[in-house]
Short mmCIF file of C-alpha atoms in Angstrom, two decimals:
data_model
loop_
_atom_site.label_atom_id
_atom_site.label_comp_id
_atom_site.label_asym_id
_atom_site.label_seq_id
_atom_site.Cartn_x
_atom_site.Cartn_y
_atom_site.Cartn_z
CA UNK A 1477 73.95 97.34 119.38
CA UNK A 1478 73.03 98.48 115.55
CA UNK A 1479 70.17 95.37 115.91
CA UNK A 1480 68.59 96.62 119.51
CA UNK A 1481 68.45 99.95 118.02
CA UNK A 1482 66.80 99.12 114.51
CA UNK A 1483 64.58 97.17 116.58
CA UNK A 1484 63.39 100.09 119.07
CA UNK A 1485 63.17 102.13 115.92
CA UNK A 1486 61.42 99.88 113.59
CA UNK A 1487 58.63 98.37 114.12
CA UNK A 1488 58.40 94.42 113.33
CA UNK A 1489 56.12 93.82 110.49
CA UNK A 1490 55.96 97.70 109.13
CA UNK A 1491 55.32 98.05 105.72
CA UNK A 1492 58.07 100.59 105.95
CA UNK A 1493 60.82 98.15 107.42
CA UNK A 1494 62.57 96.85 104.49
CA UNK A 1495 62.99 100.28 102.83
CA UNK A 1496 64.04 101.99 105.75
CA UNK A 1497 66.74 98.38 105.88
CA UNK A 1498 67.95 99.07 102.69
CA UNK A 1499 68.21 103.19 103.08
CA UNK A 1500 70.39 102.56 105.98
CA UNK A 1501 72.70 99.74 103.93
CA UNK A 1502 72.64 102.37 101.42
CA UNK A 1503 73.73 105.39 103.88
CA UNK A 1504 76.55 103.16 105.50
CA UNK A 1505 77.76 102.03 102.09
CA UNK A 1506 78.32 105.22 100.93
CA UNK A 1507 79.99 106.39 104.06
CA UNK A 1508 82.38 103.71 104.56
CA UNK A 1509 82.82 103.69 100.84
CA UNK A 1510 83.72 107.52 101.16
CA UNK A 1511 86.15 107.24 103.59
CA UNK A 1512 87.18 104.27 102.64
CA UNK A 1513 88.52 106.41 99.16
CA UNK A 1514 89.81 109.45 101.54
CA UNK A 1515 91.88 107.21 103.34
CA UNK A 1516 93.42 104.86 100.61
CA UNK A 1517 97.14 105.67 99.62
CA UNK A 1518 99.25 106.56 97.81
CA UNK A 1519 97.34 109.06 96.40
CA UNK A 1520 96.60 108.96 92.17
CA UNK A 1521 98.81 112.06 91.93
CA UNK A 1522 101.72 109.80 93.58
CA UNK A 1523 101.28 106.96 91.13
CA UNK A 1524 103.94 106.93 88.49
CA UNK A 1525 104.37 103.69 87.54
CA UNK A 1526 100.31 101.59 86.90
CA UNK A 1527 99.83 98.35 85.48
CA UNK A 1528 98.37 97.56 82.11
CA UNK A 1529 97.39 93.84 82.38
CA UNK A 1530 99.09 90.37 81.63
CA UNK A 1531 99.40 88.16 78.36
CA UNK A 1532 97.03 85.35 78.56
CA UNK A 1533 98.58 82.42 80.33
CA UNK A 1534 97.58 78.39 80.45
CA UNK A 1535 100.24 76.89 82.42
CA UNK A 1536 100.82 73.01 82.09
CA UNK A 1537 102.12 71.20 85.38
CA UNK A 1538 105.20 70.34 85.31
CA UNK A 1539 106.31 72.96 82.47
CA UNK A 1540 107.15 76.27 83.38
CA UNK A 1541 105.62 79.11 81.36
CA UNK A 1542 106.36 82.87 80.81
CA UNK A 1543 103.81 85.44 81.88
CA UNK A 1544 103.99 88.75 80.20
CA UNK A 1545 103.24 91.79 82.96
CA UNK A 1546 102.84 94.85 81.42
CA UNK A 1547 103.70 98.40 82.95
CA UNK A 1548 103.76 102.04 82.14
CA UNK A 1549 106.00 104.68 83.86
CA UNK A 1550 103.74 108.26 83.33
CA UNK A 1551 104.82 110.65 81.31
CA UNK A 1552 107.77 112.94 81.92
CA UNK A 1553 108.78 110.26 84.29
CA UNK A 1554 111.37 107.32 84.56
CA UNK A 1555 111.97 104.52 87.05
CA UNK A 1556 115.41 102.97 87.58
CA UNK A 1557 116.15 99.60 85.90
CA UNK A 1558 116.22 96.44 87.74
CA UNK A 1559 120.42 96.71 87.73
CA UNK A 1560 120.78 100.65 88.10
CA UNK A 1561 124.51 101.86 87.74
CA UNK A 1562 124.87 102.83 91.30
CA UNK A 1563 124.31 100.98 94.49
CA UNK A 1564 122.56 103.97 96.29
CA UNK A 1565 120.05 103.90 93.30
CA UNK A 1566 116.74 101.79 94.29
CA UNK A 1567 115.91 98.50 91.42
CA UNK A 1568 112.87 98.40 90.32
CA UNK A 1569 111.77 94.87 91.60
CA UNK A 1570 108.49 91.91 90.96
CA UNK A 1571 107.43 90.55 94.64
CA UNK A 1572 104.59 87.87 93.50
CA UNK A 1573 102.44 86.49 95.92
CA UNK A 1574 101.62 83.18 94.43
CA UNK A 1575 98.78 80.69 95.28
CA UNK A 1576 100.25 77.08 96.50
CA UNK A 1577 99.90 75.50 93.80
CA UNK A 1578 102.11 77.72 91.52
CA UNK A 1579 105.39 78.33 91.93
CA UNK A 1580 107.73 80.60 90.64
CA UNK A 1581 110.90 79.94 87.89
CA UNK A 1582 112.32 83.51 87.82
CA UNK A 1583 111.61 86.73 86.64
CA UNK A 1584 113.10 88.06 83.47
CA UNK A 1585 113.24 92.52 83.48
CA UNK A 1586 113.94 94.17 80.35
CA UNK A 1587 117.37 95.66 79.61
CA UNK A 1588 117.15 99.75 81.02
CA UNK A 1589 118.14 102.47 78.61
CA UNK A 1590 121.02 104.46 79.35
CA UNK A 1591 119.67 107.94 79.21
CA UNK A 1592 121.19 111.11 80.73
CA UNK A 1593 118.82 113.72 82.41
CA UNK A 1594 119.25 117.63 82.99
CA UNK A 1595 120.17 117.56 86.39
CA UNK A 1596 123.45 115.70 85.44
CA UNK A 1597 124.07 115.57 81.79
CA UNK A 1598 127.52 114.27 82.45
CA UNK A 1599 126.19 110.95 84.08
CA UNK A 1600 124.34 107.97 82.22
CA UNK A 1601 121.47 106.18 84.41
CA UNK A 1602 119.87 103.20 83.60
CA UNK A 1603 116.08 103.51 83.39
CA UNK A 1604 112.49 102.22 81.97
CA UNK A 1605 110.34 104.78 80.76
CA UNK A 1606 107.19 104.90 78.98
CA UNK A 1607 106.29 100.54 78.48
CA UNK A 1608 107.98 98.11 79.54
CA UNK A 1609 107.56 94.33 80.37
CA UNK A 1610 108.64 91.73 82.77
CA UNK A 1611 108.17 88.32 82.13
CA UNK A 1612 107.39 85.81 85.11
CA UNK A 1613 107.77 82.27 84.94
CA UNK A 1614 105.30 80.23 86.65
CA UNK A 1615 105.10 76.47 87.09
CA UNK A 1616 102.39 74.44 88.20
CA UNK A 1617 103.27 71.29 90.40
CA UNK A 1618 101.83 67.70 88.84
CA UNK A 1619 99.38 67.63 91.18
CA UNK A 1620 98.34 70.92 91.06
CA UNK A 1621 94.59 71.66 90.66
CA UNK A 1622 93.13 72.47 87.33
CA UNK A 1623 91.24 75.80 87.37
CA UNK A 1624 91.74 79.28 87.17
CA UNK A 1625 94.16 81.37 89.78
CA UNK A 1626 94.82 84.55 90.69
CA UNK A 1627 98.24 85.76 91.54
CA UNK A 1628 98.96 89.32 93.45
CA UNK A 1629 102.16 90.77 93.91
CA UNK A 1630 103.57 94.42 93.33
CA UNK A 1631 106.44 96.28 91.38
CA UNK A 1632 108.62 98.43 93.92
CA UNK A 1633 110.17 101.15 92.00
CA UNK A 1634 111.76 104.81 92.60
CA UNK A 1635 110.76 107.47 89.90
CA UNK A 1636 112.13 110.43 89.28
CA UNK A 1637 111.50 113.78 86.93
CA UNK A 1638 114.09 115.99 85.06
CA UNK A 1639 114.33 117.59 88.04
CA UNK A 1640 112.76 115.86 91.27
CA UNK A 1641 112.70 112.24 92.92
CA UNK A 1642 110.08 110.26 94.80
CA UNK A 1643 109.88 107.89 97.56
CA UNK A 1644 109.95 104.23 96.49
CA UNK A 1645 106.07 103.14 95.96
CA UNK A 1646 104.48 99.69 94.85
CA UNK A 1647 102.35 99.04 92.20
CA UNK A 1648 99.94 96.71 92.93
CA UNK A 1649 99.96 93.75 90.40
CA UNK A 1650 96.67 90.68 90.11
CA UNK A 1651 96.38 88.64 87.17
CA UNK A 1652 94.66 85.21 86.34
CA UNK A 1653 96.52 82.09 84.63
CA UNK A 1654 94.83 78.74 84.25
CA UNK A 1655 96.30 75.92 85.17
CA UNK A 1656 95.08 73.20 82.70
CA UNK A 1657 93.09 69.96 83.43
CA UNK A 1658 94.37 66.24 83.15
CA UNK A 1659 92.89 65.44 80.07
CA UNK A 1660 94.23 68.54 78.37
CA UNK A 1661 97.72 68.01 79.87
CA UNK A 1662 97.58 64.14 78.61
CA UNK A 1663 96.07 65.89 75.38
CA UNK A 1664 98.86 68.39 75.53
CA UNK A 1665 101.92 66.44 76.19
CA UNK A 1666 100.65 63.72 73.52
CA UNK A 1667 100.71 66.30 70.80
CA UNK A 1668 103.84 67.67 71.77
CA UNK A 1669 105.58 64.12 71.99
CA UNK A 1670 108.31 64.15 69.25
CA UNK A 1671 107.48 59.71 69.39
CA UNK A 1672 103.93 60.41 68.10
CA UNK A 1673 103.79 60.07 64.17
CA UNK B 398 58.86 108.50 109.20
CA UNK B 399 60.88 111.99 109.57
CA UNK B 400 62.75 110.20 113.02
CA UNK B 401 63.32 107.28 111.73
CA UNK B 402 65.74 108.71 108.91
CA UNK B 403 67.56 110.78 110.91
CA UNK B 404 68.16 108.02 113.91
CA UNK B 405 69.04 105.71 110.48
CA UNK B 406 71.81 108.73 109.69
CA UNK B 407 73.11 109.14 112.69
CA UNK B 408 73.56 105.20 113.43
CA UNK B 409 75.50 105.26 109.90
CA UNK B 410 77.60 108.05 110.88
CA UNK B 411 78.33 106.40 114.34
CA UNK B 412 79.28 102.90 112.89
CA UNK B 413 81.33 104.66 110.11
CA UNK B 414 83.21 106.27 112.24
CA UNK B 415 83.53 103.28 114.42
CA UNK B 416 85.03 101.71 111.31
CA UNK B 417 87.56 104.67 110.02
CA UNK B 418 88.78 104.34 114.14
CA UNK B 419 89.28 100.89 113.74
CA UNK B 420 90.46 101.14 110.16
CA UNK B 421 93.20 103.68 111.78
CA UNK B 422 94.01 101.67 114.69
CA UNK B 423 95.28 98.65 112.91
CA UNK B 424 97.58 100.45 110.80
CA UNK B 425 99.64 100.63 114.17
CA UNK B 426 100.81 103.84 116.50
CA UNK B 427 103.17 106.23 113.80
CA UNK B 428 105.76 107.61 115.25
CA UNK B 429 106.40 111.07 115.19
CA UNK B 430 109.29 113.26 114.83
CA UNK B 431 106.92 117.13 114.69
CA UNK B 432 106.53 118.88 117.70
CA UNK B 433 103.21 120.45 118.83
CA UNK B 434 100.72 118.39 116.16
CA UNK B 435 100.56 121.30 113.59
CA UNK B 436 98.06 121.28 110.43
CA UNK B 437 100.51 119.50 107.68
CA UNK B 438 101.41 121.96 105.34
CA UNK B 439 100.30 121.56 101.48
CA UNK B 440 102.57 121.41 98.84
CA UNK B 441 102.99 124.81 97.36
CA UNK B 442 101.22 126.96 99.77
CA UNK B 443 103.96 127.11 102.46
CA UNK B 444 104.63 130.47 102.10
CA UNK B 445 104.20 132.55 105.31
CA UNK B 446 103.35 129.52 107.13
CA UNK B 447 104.81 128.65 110.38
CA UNK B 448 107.68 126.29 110.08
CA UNK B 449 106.70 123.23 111.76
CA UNK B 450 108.73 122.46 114.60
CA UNK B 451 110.62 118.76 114.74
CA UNK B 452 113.68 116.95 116.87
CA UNK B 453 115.40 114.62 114.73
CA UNK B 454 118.56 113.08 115.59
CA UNK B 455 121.93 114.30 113.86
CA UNK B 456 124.55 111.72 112.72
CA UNK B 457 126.16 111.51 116.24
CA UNK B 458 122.54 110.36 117.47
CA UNK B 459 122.43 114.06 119.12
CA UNK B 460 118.58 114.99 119.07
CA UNK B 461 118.22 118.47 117.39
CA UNK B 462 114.77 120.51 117.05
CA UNK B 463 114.55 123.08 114.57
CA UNK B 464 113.39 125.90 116.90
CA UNK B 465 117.18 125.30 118.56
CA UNK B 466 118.08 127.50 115.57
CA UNK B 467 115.12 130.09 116.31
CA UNK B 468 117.87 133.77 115.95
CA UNK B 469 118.99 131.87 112.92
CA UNK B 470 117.96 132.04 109.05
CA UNK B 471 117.68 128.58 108.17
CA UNK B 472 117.65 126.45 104.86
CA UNK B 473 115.60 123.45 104.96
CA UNK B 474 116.43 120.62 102.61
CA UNK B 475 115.10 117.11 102.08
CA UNK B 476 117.15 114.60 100.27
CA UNK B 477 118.17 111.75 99.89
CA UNK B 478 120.80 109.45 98.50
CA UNK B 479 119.33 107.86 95.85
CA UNK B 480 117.95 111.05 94.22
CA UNK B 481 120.25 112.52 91.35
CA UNK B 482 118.74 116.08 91.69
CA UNK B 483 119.85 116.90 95.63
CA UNK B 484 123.50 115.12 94.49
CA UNK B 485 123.36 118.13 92.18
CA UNK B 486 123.12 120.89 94.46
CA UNK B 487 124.73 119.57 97.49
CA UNK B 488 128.14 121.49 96.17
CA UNK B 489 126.06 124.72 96.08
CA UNK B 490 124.53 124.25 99.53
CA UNK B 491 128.37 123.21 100.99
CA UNK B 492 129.22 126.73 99.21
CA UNK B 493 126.00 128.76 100.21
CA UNK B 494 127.16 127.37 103.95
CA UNK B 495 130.68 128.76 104.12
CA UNK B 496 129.46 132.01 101.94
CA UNK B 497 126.62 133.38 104.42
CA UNK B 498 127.02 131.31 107.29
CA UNK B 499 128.64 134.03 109.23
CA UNK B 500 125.47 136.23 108.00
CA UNK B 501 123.34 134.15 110.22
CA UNK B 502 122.36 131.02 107.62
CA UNK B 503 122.44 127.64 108.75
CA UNK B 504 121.48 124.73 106.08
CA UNK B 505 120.06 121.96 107.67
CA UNK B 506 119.85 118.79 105.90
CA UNK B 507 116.77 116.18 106.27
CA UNK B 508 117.63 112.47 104.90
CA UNK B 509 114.57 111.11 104.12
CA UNK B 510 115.93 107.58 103.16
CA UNK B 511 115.97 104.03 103.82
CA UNK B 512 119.62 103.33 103.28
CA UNK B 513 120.59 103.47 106.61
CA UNK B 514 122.65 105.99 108.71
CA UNK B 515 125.83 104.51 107.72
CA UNK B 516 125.52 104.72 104.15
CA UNK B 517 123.90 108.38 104.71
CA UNK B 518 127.19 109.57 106.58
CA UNK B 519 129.39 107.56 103.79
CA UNK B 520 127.35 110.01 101.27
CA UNK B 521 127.78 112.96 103.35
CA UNK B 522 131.66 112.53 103.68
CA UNK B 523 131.72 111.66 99.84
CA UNK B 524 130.00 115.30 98.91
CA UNK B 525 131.91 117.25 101.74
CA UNK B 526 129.30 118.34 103.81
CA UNK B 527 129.80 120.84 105.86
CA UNK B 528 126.11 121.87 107.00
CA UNK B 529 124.04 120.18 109.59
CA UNK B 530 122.42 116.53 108.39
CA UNK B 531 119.78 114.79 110.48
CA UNK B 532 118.42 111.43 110.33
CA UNK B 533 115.14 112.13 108.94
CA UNK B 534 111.29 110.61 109.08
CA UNK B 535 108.06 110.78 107.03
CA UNK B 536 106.52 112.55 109.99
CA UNK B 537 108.73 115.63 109.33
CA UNK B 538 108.05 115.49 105.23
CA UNK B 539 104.82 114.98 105.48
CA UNK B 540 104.22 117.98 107.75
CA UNK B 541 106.08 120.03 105.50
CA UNK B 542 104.08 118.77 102.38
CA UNK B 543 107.99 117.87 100.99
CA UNK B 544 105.87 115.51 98.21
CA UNK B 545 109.39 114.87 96.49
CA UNK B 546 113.13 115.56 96.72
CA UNK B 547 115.02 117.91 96.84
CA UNK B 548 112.36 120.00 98.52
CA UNK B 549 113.90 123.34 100.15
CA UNK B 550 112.18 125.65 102.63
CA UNK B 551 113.56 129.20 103.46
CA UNK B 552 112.82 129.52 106.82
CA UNK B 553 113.65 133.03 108.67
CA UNK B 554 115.07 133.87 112.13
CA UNK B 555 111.43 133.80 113.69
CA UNK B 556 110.64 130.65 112.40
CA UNK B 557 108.08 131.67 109.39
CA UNK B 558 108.84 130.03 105.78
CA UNK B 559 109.73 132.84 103.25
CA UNK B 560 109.96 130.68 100.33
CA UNK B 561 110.01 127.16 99.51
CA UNK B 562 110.82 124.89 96.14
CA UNK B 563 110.07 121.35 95.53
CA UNK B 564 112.48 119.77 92.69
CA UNK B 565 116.16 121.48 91.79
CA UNK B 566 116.66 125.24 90.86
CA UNK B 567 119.20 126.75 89.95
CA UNK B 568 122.08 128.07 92.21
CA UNK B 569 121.29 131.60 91.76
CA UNK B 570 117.65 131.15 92.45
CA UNK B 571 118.88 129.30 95.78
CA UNK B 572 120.98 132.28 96.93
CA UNK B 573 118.47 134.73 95.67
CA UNK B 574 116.24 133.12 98.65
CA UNK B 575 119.02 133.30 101.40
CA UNK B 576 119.53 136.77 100.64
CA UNK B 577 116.10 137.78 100.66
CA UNK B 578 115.70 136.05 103.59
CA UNK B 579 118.60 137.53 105.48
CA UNK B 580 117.42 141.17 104.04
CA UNK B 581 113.97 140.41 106.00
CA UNK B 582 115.17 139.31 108.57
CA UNK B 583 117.29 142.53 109.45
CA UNK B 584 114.09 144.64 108.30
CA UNK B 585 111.94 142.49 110.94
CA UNK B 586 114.36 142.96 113.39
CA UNK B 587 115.32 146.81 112.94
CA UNK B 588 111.07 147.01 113.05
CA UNK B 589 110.96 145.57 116.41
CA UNK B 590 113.78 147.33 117.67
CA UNK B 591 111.56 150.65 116.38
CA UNK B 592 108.58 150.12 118.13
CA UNK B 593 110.74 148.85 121.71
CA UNK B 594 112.32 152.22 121.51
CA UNK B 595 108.60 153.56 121.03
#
């Protein structure tokens, strides 16, 4: 339909046709762009937990390696623990969407702090606030390809303030790791070998 | 030249919108507990609004709509179980019940949770609940701009929202509300009365 029209309304060979292209790729770009933005959710004044990036990781097949994932719980805010005291309390939990030719060992979280809070000084919760890490381990399979790979995933968690609570939310997680070559791997295991002298 | 920009605009606009419809679509029909499609209320600016009206279903699976308490002063709450803060004032809002409820209050409380009705009536035995506790939905937060939990809403007997508080007060700022809002109400009333009589 767009093509019939642009072709009623510009005229084949006009000096003018290319501009007028690119002012209308322009004008729709912006638009969709726009709303786009308006639509997207949660909103950045819902976002209380972001993260801050990964250690770098070269994984060898066969070996499975750690991946440091990095997170930061805004200020004046905490997130429960993955193992919260209470079963009504919601974990913060790692979903990973890996590529095929990773797979994943486990996920490590770090310990919570027990920290009481002003609507209930009497009870203890278990939280993460301010940094905190959780460490992925990812294996490659022998005959996985060499190259780099992006993995997605996100970080379901439940924050709270002193004196409010918010839905559960997911913070969307992408980071590369390289999965090493052959030669590297024969270099790699050689030099690791405790026969080698 | 002139034309030609302004057909180019209005093409844009036409497939954008095309897009945003389609973008919409595939997000798949929300369901919707509000009654009558009314403008979702901000956060903070509730105040004298209209209370948006909403049938939810009670813990027996009875469907109840707000406006069935229209005659009533009612205290809107959103909670939910995992949220430390409503835990705290449940015990006020069970005492706030039995203390004005013959005044004309009713507390109605909206789970917004994914736990699952039975843990939510579990909970609600637990704390001793004595006020009404529906089953609640996004729909009904988000039209009342309930961002986070607790979030309370003093709503009088004509259905307009006095007051409202997002995160825990305090007990006496809590009963300070009913009571204003049971003082207007008999002001509003003995004002109508007036002007029938007139």
């Amino acid at each position: 339909m767009i093509a019939v029209l642009e072709s009623r309304l510009i005229p084949a060979g006009s000096p003018a046709t290319l501009r007028t292209l690119k002012s209308f790729a322009l004008a729709l770009f912006l638009l969709i762009a726009t709303i786009g933005f308006a639509a997207d959710e949660p909103k950045l004044a819902h976002v209380y937990v972001t993260f801050e990036g990964s250690s770098a990781a070269t994984i060898v097949p066969g070996r499975p390696t750690a991946v440091d994932l990095h997170f930061k719980v805004k200020d004046g805010f905490h997130v429960n623990s993955n193992k919260p005291k209470s079963e009504l309390l919601i974990p913060t939990v790692l979903k990973l969407d890996l590529p095929t030719d990773l797979a994943a060992g486990g996920i490590v979280y770090p310990v919570g702090k027990d920290v009481s809070f002003p609507f209930d000084p009497s009870e203890k919760l278990n939280v993460y606030t301010g940094d905190f890490t959780v460490k992925a381990k990812l294996a490659a399979a022998h005959a996985a390809s060499a190259g780099n790979f992006t993995v997605h995933g996100s970080l379901r968690y439940q924050a709270c303030s002193d004196n409010a609570c918010y839905p559960p939310r997911d913070a969307p997680v992408q980071f590369d790791v390289h999965v090493s070559s052959a030669a590297s791997r024969a270099h790699r295991g050689n030099a690791q070998s405790p026969h080698i002298k | 030249m002139k034309r030609n920009a302004l057909a180019i605009l209005v093409i844009a606009l036409v497939v954008a919108v095309m897009i945003y419809a389609g973008v919409r679509s595939s997000r798949g029909p929300k369901t919707t507990a509000v009654i009558g499609n009314p403008e979702p209320l901000q956060p903070n600016e509730a105040k004298g609004k209209q209370a948006p009206d909403f049938s939810l279903q009670d813990l027996d699976g009875r469907p109840v709509k707000l406006s069935d308490y229209r005659g009533k002063a009612v205290l809107l709450n959103f909670w939910a179980t995992f949220c430390g803060p409503c835990k705290e004032e449940m015990p006020w809002l069970v005492e706030l019940q039995k203390q004005y409820g013959p005044q004309g209050l009713q507390i109605i409380g909206v789970a917004l949770d994914d736990s699952g009705k039975d843990t939510i009536v579990k909970y609600v035995k637990q704390m001793g609940v004595n006020y009404t506790i529906l089953q609640g939905q996004d729909s009904v937060g988000d039209a009342y701009g309930a961002i986070g939990l607790p979030a309370t809403y003093y709503i009088d007997r004509n259905g307009k929202i006095i007051d409202s508080a997002l995160g825990l007060v305090s007990r006496g700022e809590i009963e300070d509300n009913i009571k204003k809002s049971l003082v207007e109400d008999k002001a509003q009333t003995a004002s109508a009365g007036a002007k029938a009589k007139s």
